[in-house]
Amino acid sequence: MQGTIELQNLKIHRFFNPQAIKDNAAWTSTCLDTAALEGVWVVVTFGAMDIAMAGLKVQESDTLSSATALSSGTDITGADFSVSPLTLPSATADDTSVAVYIPVVGARKRYFNVIATAGDGAAGTYAAAFAICTPKIVPDTATKRGLGQQGIVAG
């Protein structure tokens, strides 16, 4: 039961849902407000990749241009998969998921966004991106946890 209680303390944010296959194109991602968060696991999952991603990184900014765009976003050091030691997901090795943990401390900016661009292959790839967040204030409803609904089975 302890694991259930810990999971109830988390918040989920969807950057972008699974959608039509992308080939040589970027996904539109919804920005995350980190104001009441302690840390964020950004997870991106892929399917049917036929070529490496052209780009994959997390950016931050103190302001938004819109719900899906940061104003003057800057790359978060350590959260750009084109910079070593990370590598861009490829069709041969990473047709699954990748993740990066970002603590929300110090000089970290308020908003995060995932910038993901599919490579130019024969068909393209499917992807979805979400965040598993540790909030400073424990969410007490499904909506506050970023969920449409939830079920808790008694043990």
Short mmCIF file of N, CA and C in Angstrom, two decimals, residues 11-151:
data_model
loop_
_atom_site.label_atom_id
_atom_site.label_comp_id
_atom_site.label_asym_id
_atom_site.label_seq_id
_atom_site.Cartn_x
_atom_site.Cartn_y
_atom_site.Cartn_z
N LYS A 11 2.10 14.32 -9.73
CA LYS A 11 1.27 15.02 -10.70
C LYS A 11 1.77 14.64 -12.09
N ILE A 12 0.84 14.43 -13.01
CA ILE A 12 1.17 14.08 -14.39
C ILE A 12 0.88 15.28 -15.29
N HIS A 13 1.79 15.56 -16.20
CA HIS A 13 1.57 16.61 -17.21
C HIS A 13 1.83 16.02 -18.58
N ARG A 14 0.91 16.24 -19.51
CA ARG A 14 1.09 15.76 -20.88
C ARG A 14 1.65 16.89 -21.73
N PHE A 15 2.86 16.69 -22.25
CA PHE A 15 3.43 17.65 -23.20
C PHE A 15 2.75 17.47 -24.55
N PHE A 16 2.73 16.23 -25.06
CA PHE A 16 1.94 15.93 -26.26
C PHE A 16 1.52 14.47 -26.25
N ASN A 17 0.27 14.25 -26.72
CA ASN A 17 -0.32 12.91 -26.77
C ASN A 17 0.12 12.19 -28.04
N PRO A 18 -0.06 10.86 -28.08
CA PRO A 18 0.15 10.15 -29.35
C PRO A 18 -0.78 10.75 -30.39
N GLN A 19 -0.29 10.89 -31.59
CA GLN A 19 -1.07 11.51 -32.66
C GLN A 19 -0.59 10.99 -34.00
N ALA A 20 -0.99 11.62 -35.07
CA ALA A 20 -0.58 11.17 -36.40
C ALA A 20 0.93 11.08 -36.50
N ILE A 21 1.40 10.13 -37.28
CA ILE A 21 2.83 9.91 -37.46
C ILE A 21 3.49 11.19 -37.99
N LYS A 22 4.70 11.47 -37.50
CA LYS A 22 5.45 12.67 -37.92
C LYS A 22 6.68 12.22 -38.71
N ASP A 23 6.95 12.91 -39.81
CA ASP A 23 8.15 12.67 -40.60
C ASP A 23 8.74 14.02 -40.96
N ASN A 24 9.95 14.29 -40.44
CA ASN A 24 10.63 15.56 -40.68
C ASN A 24 9.75 16.73 -40.23
N ALA A 25 9.14 16.58 -39.07
CA ALA A 25 8.24 17.60 -38.53
C ALA A 25 8.30 17.59 -37.00
N ALA A 26 7.91 18.71 -36.41
CA ALA A 26 7.94 18.83 -34.95
C ALA A 26 6.56 18.59 -34.35
N TRP A 27 6.55 18.12 -33.10
CA TRP A 27 5.31 17.97 -32.34
C TRP A 27 5.01 19.29 -31.66
N THR A 28 3.73 19.60 -31.48
CA THR A 28 3.30 20.76 -30.70
C THR A 28 3.17 20.31 -29.26
N SER A 29 3.88 20.99 -28.38
CA SER A 29 3.97 20.57 -26.98
C SER A 29 3.37 21.62 -26.06
N THR A 30 2.62 21.18 -25.05
CA THR A 30 2.02 22.08 -24.07
C THR A 30 3.01 22.34 -22.94
N CYS A 31 3.25 23.60 -22.63
CA CYS A 31 4.24 23.98 -21.63
C CYS A 31 3.81 23.56 -20.22
N LEU A 32 4.80 23.31 -19.37
CA LEU A 32 4.59 22.92 -17.98
C LEU A 32 4.98 24.06 -17.06
N ASP A 33 4.07 24.44 -16.15
CA ASP A 33 4.36 25.44 -15.13
C ASP A 33 4.96 24.72 -13.93
N THR A 34 6.19 25.04 -13.58
CA THR A 34 6.89 24.34 -12.49
C THR A 34 6.83 25.10 -11.17
N ALA A 35 6.00 26.14 -11.08
CA ALA A 35 5.99 27.01 -9.90
C ALA A 35 5.81 26.25 -8.59
N ALA A 36 5.00 25.22 -8.55
CA ALA A 36 4.74 24.50 -7.30
C ALA A 36 5.35 23.10 -7.31
N LEU A 37 6.42 22.91 -8.10
CA LEU A 37 7.03 21.59 -8.23
C LEU A 37 8.43 21.55 -7.63
N GLU A 38 8.83 20.35 -7.18
CA GLU A 38 10.18 20.14 -6.68
C GLU A 38 11.07 19.48 -7.71
N GLY A 39 10.48 18.64 -8.55
CA GLY A 39 11.26 17.94 -9.57
C GLY A 39 10.36 17.41 -10.66
N VAL A 40 10.97 17.14 -11.83
CA VAL A 40 10.21 16.71 -12.99
C VAL A 40 10.98 15.61 -13.72
N TRP A 41 10.33 14.49 -13.96
CA TRP A 41 10.84 13.47 -14.87
C TRP A 41 10.14 13.72 -16.20
N VAL A 42 10.89 14.06 -17.23
CA VAL A 42 10.34 14.20 -18.57
C VAL A 42 10.54 12.87 -19.29
N VAL A 43 9.46 12.28 -19.77
CA VAL A 43 9.51 10.99 -20.44
C VAL A 43 8.95 11.14 -21.85
N VAL A 44 9.70 10.63 -22.83
CA VAL A 44 9.23 10.64 -24.22
C VAL A 44 9.28 9.20 -24.71
N THR A 45 8.19 8.73 -25.27
CA THR A 45 8.11 7.36 -25.75
C THR A 45 7.85 7.36 -27.25
N PHE A 46 8.48 6.41 -27.96
CA PHE A 46 8.45 6.38 -29.42
C PHE A 46 7.94 5.05 -29.93
N GLY A 47 7.43 5.06 -31.14
CA GLY A 47 7.01 3.84 -31.80
C GLY A 47 7.16 3.97 -33.30
N ALA A 48 7.43 2.86 -33.95
CA ALA A 48 7.52 2.77 -35.41
C ALA A 48 8.57 3.72 -35.99
N MET A 49 9.67 3.94 -35.28
CA MET A 49 10.72 4.83 -35.78
C MET A 49 11.43 4.19 -36.98
N ASP A 50 11.64 4.98 -38.02
CA ASP A 50 12.40 4.47 -39.16
C ASP A 50 13.69 5.25 -39.38
N ILE A 51 13.94 6.25 -38.54
CA ILE A 51 15.18 7.04 -38.61
C ILE A 51 15.32 7.76 -37.26
N ALA A 52 16.54 8.17 -36.94
CA ALA A 52 16.79 8.87 -35.68
C ALA A 52 16.01 10.18 -35.61
N MET A 53 15.72 10.60 -34.39
CA MET A 53 15.08 11.90 -34.19
C MET A 53 16.02 12.99 -34.68
N ALA A 54 15.46 14.06 -35.25
CA ALA A 54 16.27 15.20 -35.68
C ALA A 54 16.63 16.08 -34.49
N GLY A 55 15.78 16.09 -33.48
CA GLY A 55 16.05 16.88 -32.29
C GLY A 55 15.15 16.47 -31.15
N LEU A 56 15.68 16.55 -29.93
CA LEU A 56 14.90 16.25 -28.73
C LEU A 56 15.58 16.92 -27.55
N LYS A 57 14.87 17.88 -26.93
CA LYS A 57 15.44 18.59 -25.79
C LYS A 57 14.33 19.21 -24.96
N VAL A 58 14.70 19.63 -23.76
CA VAL A 58 13.78 20.35 -22.89
C VAL A 58 14.33 21.76 -22.75
N GLN A 59 13.43 22.73 -22.91
CA GLN A 59 13.80 24.13 -22.76
C GLN A 59 13.05 24.73 -21.58
N GLU A 60 13.53 25.90 -21.13
CA GLU A 60 12.89 26.61 -20.02
C GLU A 60 12.82 28.10 -20.31
N SER A 61 11.88 28.77 -19.64
CA SER A 61 11.73 30.22 -19.77
C SER A 61 10.91 30.72 -18.58
N ASP A 62 11.05 32.00 -18.29
CA ASP A 62 10.24 32.61 -17.23
C ASP A 62 8.90 33.10 -17.74
N THR A 63 8.73 33.13 -19.08
CA THR A 63 7.47 33.61 -19.65
C THR A 63 7.04 32.73 -20.82
N LEU A 64 5.74 32.79 -21.10
CA LEU A 64 5.16 32.04 -22.21
C LEU A 64 4.75 32.98 -23.33
N SER A 65 4.86 32.52 -24.57
CA SER A 65 4.26 33.22 -25.71
C SER A 65 2.83 32.75 -25.88
N SER A 66 2.60 31.46 -25.58
CA SER A 66 1.27 30.85 -25.63
C SER A 66 1.33 29.58 -24.78
N ALA A 67 0.25 28.85 -24.71
CA ALA A 67 0.23 27.60 -23.93
C ALA A 67 1.18 26.56 -24.51
N THR A 68 1.56 26.72 -25.78
CA THR A 68 2.43 25.74 -26.43
C THR A 68 3.78 26.32 -26.84
N ALA A 69 4.11 27.52 -26.37
CA ALA A 69 5.39 28.12 -26.77
C ALA A 69 5.98 28.96 -25.65
N LEU A 70 7.26 28.75 -25.39
CA LEU A 70 7.99 29.57 -24.44
C LEU A 70 8.40 30.88 -25.11
N SER A 71 8.52 31.93 -24.33
CA SER A 71 9.06 33.19 -24.83
C SER A 71 10.57 33.15 -24.58
N SER A 72 11.35 33.14 -25.64
CA SER A 72 12.82 33.08 -25.55
C SER A 72 13.29 31.88 -24.74
N GLY A 73 12.80 30.68 -25.08
CA GLY A 73 13.21 29.47 -24.39
C GLY A 73 14.69 29.19 -24.55
N THR A 74 15.31 28.70 -23.49
CA THR A 74 16.73 28.31 -23.53
C THR A 74 16.84 26.84 -23.18
N ASP A 75 17.82 26.18 -23.79
CA ASP A 75 18.04 24.76 -23.55
C ASP A 75 18.46 24.54 -22.10
N ILE A 76 17.94 23.49 -21.48
CA ILE A 76 18.35 23.10 -20.13
C ILE A 76 19.57 22.20 -20.28
N THR A 77 20.68 22.60 -19.68
CA THR A 77 21.91 21.82 -19.73
C THR A 77 21.65 20.43 -19.17
N GLY A 78 22.02 19.41 -19.93
CA GLY A 78 21.81 18.03 -19.52
C GLY A 78 20.49 17.45 -19.98
N ALA A 79 19.65 18.26 -20.64
CA ALA A 79 18.34 17.79 -21.11
C ALA A 79 18.20 17.92 -22.63
N ASP A 80 19.34 17.93 -23.33
CA ASP A 80 19.36 17.98 -24.79
C ASP A 80 19.96 16.66 -25.27
N PHE A 81 19.14 15.85 -25.93
CA PHE A 81 19.57 14.51 -26.33
C PHE A 81 20.55 14.52 -27.51
N SER A 82 20.85 15.71 -28.06
CA SER A 82 21.86 15.79 -29.12
C SER A 82 23.24 16.10 -28.55
N VAL A 83 23.33 16.28 -27.22
CA VAL A 83 24.59 16.62 -26.57
C VAL A 83 25.02 15.47 -25.66
N SER A 84 26.26 15.01 -25.84
CA SER A 84 26.82 13.92 -25.04
C SER A 84 26.76 14.26 -23.56
N PRO A 85 26.45 13.32 -22.70
CA PRO A 85 26.46 11.87 -22.91
C PRO A 85 25.15 11.31 -23.46
N LEU A 86 24.11 12.15 -23.61
CA LEU A 86 22.86 11.67 -24.19
C LEU A 86 23.02 11.53 -25.70
N THR A 87 22.14 10.78 -26.32
CA THR A 87 22.13 10.64 -27.78
C THR A 87 20.69 10.70 -28.27
N LEU A 88 20.52 11.20 -29.49
CA LEU A 88 19.19 11.25 -30.07
C LEU A 88 18.66 9.83 -30.27
N PRO A 89 17.42 9.57 -29.90
CA PRO A 89 16.84 8.25 -30.11
C PRO A 89 16.91 7.86 -31.59
N SER A 90 17.28 6.59 -31.85
CA SER A 90 17.42 6.11 -33.22
C SER A 90 16.47 4.95 -33.49
N ALA A 91 16.26 4.67 -34.75
CA ALA A 91 15.36 3.59 -35.15
C ALA A 91 15.88 2.23 -34.71
N THR A 92 17.20 2.07 -34.63
CA THR A 92 17.76 0.76 -34.30
C THR A 92 17.91 0.53 -32.81
N ALA A 93 18.09 1.58 -32.03
CA ALA A 93 18.39 1.37 -30.61
C ALA A 93 17.33 1.88 -29.65
N ASP A 94 16.56 2.86 -30.01
CA ASP A 94 15.70 3.53 -29.04
C ASP A 94 14.24 3.60 -29.43
N ASP A 95 13.72 2.55 -30.04
CA ASP A 95 12.31 2.54 -30.45
C ASP A 95 11.43 2.25 -29.23
N THR A 96 11.74 2.87 -28.10
CA THR A 96 10.99 2.67 -26.88
C THR A 96 10.78 4.01 -26.17
N SER A 97 11.53 4.28 -25.10
CA SER A 97 11.35 5.50 -24.31
C SER A 97 12.69 6.04 -23.83
N VAL A 98 12.73 7.35 -23.60
CA VAL A 98 13.88 8.01 -22.98
C VAL A 98 13.35 8.94 -21.91
N ALA A 99 14.21 9.27 -20.94
CA ALA A 99 13.77 10.15 -19.85
C ALA A 99 14.94 10.98 -19.34
N VAL A 100 14.61 12.11 -18.74
CA VAL A 100 15.61 12.96 -18.09
C VAL A 100 14.95 13.56 -16.84
N TYR A 101 15.70 13.59 -15.71
CA TYR A 101 15.19 14.17 -14.47
C TYR A 101 15.73 15.59 -14.33
N ILE A 102 14.84 16.53 -14.00
CA ILE A 102 15.23 17.93 -13.83
C ILE A 102 14.74 18.41 -12.46
N PRO A 103 15.67 18.68 -11.52
CA PRO A 103 15.23 19.24 -10.24
C PRO A 103 14.81 20.70 -10.44
N VAL A 104 13.75 21.11 -9.77
CA VAL A 104 13.26 22.49 -9.89
C VAL A 104 13.79 23.26 -8.68
N VAL A 105 15.04 23.70 -8.78
CA VAL A 105 15.71 24.40 -7.68
C VAL A 105 16.57 25.53 -8.23
N GLY A 106 16.99 26.41 -7.32
CA GLY A 106 17.96 27.45 -7.68
C GLY A 106 17.48 28.37 -8.78
N ALA A 107 18.31 28.52 -9.81
CA ALA A 107 18.05 29.47 -10.89
C ALA A 107 17.16 28.90 -11.99
N ARG A 108 16.53 27.76 -11.74
CA ARG A 108 15.66 27.13 -12.75
C ARG A 108 14.53 28.10 -13.10
N LYS A 109 14.18 28.18 -14.37
CA LYS A 109 13.10 29.06 -14.81
C LYS A 109 11.74 28.39 -14.61
N ARG A 110 10.68 29.15 -14.70
CA ARG A 110 9.34 28.69 -14.29
C ARG A 110 8.70 27.68 -15.24
N TYR A 111 8.86 27.84 -16.54
CA TYR A 111 8.15 27.00 -17.51
C TYR A 111 9.11 26.08 -18.26
N PHE A 112 8.66 24.85 -18.50
CA PHE A 112 9.42 23.89 -19.30
C PHE A 112 8.61 23.54 -20.54
N ASN A 113 9.30 23.16 -21.62
CA ASN A 113 8.63 22.63 -22.80
C ASN A 113 9.55 21.63 -23.49
N VAL A 114 8.96 20.60 -24.06
CA VAL A 114 9.70 19.60 -24.83
C VAL A 114 9.72 20.04 -26.29
N ILE A 115 10.91 20.07 -26.86
CA ILE A 115 11.08 20.40 -28.28
C ILE A 115 11.50 19.10 -28.95
N ALA A 116 10.62 18.52 -29.76
CA ALA A 116 10.88 17.22 -30.39
C ALA A 116 10.58 17.31 -31.88
N THR A 117 11.56 16.89 -32.69
CA THR A 117 11.40 16.89 -34.14
C THR A 117 11.78 15.53 -34.70
N ALA A 118 10.87 14.94 -35.44
CA ALA A 118 11.12 13.64 -36.07
C ALA A 118 12.12 13.80 -37.21
N GLY A 119 12.92 12.76 -37.41
CA GLY A 119 13.86 12.76 -38.53
C GLY A 119 13.15 12.59 -39.86
N ASP A 120 13.89 12.77 -40.95
CA ASP A 120 13.34 12.66 -42.30
C ASP A 120 13.60 11.25 -42.82
N GLY A 121 12.67 10.35 -42.53
CA GLY A 121 12.80 8.96 -42.95
C GLY A 121 11.81 8.62 -44.06
N ALA A 122 11.58 7.34 -44.23
CA ALA A 122 10.64 6.89 -45.26
C ALA A 122 9.19 7.10 -44.83
N ALA A 123 8.91 6.91 -43.54
CA ALA A 123 7.53 7.01 -43.06
C ALA A 123 7.39 7.97 -41.88
N GLY A 124 8.30 7.90 -40.91
CA GLY A 124 8.22 8.76 -39.74
C GLY A 124 8.11 7.96 -38.46
N THR A 125 7.64 8.60 -37.41
CA THR A 125 7.53 7.96 -36.11
C THR A 125 6.34 8.47 -35.33
N TYR A 126 5.91 7.67 -34.38
CA TYR A 126 4.91 8.08 -33.41
C TYR A 126 5.65 8.45 -32.12
N ALA A 127 5.09 9.37 -31.36
CA ALA A 127 5.70 9.73 -30.08
C ALA A 127 4.64 10.32 -29.15
N ALA A 128 4.94 10.27 -27.88
CA ALA A 128 4.15 10.94 -26.85
C ALA A 128 5.14 11.40 -25.79
N ALA A 129 4.85 12.53 -25.14
CA ALA A 129 5.73 13.05 -24.10
C ALA A 129 4.90 13.47 -22.90
N PHE A 130 5.40 13.13 -21.73
CA PHE A 130 4.70 13.52 -20.51
C PHE A 130 5.71 13.76 -19.40
N ALA A 131 5.25 14.34 -18.31
CA ALA A 131 6.10 14.58 -17.15
C ALA A 131 5.47 13.94 -15.93
N ILE A 132 6.32 13.35 -15.11
CA ILE A 132 5.91 12.86 -13.79
C ILE A 132 6.54 13.84 -12.81
N CYS A 133 5.70 14.60 -12.10
CA CYS A 133 6.17 15.70 -11.28
C CYS A 133 5.99 15.42 -9.80
N THR A 134 6.93 15.92 -9.01
CA THR A 134 6.79 15.87 -7.55
C THR A 134 6.41 17.28 -7.07
N PRO A 135 5.14 17.46 -6.71
CA PRO A 135 4.68 18.79 -6.29
C PRO A 135 5.07 19.11 -4.84
N LYS A 136 5.18 20.41 -4.55
CA LYS A 136 5.46 20.85 -3.19
C LYS A 136 4.24 20.65 -2.30
N ILE A 137 3.04 20.80 -2.88
CA ILE A 137 1.79 20.57 -2.17
C ILE A 137 1.15 19.33 -2.77
N VAL A 138 0.84 18.35 -1.95
CA VAL A 138 0.31 17.08 -2.43
C VAL A 138 -1.07 17.27 -3.05
N PRO A 139 -1.24 16.84 -4.31
CA PRO A 139 -2.56 16.96 -4.96
C PRO A 139 -3.55 15.99 -4.31
N ASP A 140 -4.80 16.45 -4.11
CA ASP A 140 -5.78 15.60 -3.43
C ASP A 140 -6.95 15.19 -4.31
N THR A 141 -6.88 15.50 -5.60
CA THR A 141 -7.93 15.06 -6.52
C THR A 141 -7.29 14.60 -7.82
N ALA A 142 -8.06 13.85 -8.61
CA ALA A 142 -7.57 13.39 -9.91
C ALA A 142 -7.19 14.59 -10.79
N THR A 143 -8.02 15.61 -10.80
CA THR A 143 -7.75 16.79 -11.63
C THR A 143 -6.45 17.47 -11.22
N LYS A 144 -6.22 17.62 -9.93
CA LYS A 144 -4.98 18.24 -9.46
C LYS A 144 -3.77 17.37 -9.75
N ARG A 145 -3.98 16.08 -9.94
CA ARG A 145 -2.89 15.17 -10.31
C ARG A 145 -2.66 15.15 -11.82
N GLY A 146 -3.48 15.90 -12.57
CA GLY A 146 -3.34 15.95 -14.01
C GLY A 146 -4.04 14.79 -14.72
N LEU A 147 -5.01 14.18 -14.06
CA LEU A 147 -5.70 13.01 -14.60
C LEU A 147 -7.16 13.34 -14.91
N GLY A 148 -7.71 12.67 -15.92
CA GLY A 148 -9.13 12.79 -16.22
C GLY A 148 -9.97 12.06 -15.18
N GLN A 149 -9.47 10.92 -14.72
CA GLN A 149 -10.10 10.15 -13.66
C GLN A 149 -9.08 9.20 -13.08
N GLN A 150 -9.38 8.66 -11.94
CA GLN A 150 -8.48 7.70 -11.29
C GLN A 150 -9.30 6.68 -10.53
N GLY A 151 -8.73 5.52 -10.36
CA GLY A 151 -9.36 4.48 -9.56
C GLY A 151 -8.35 3.99 -8.54
#
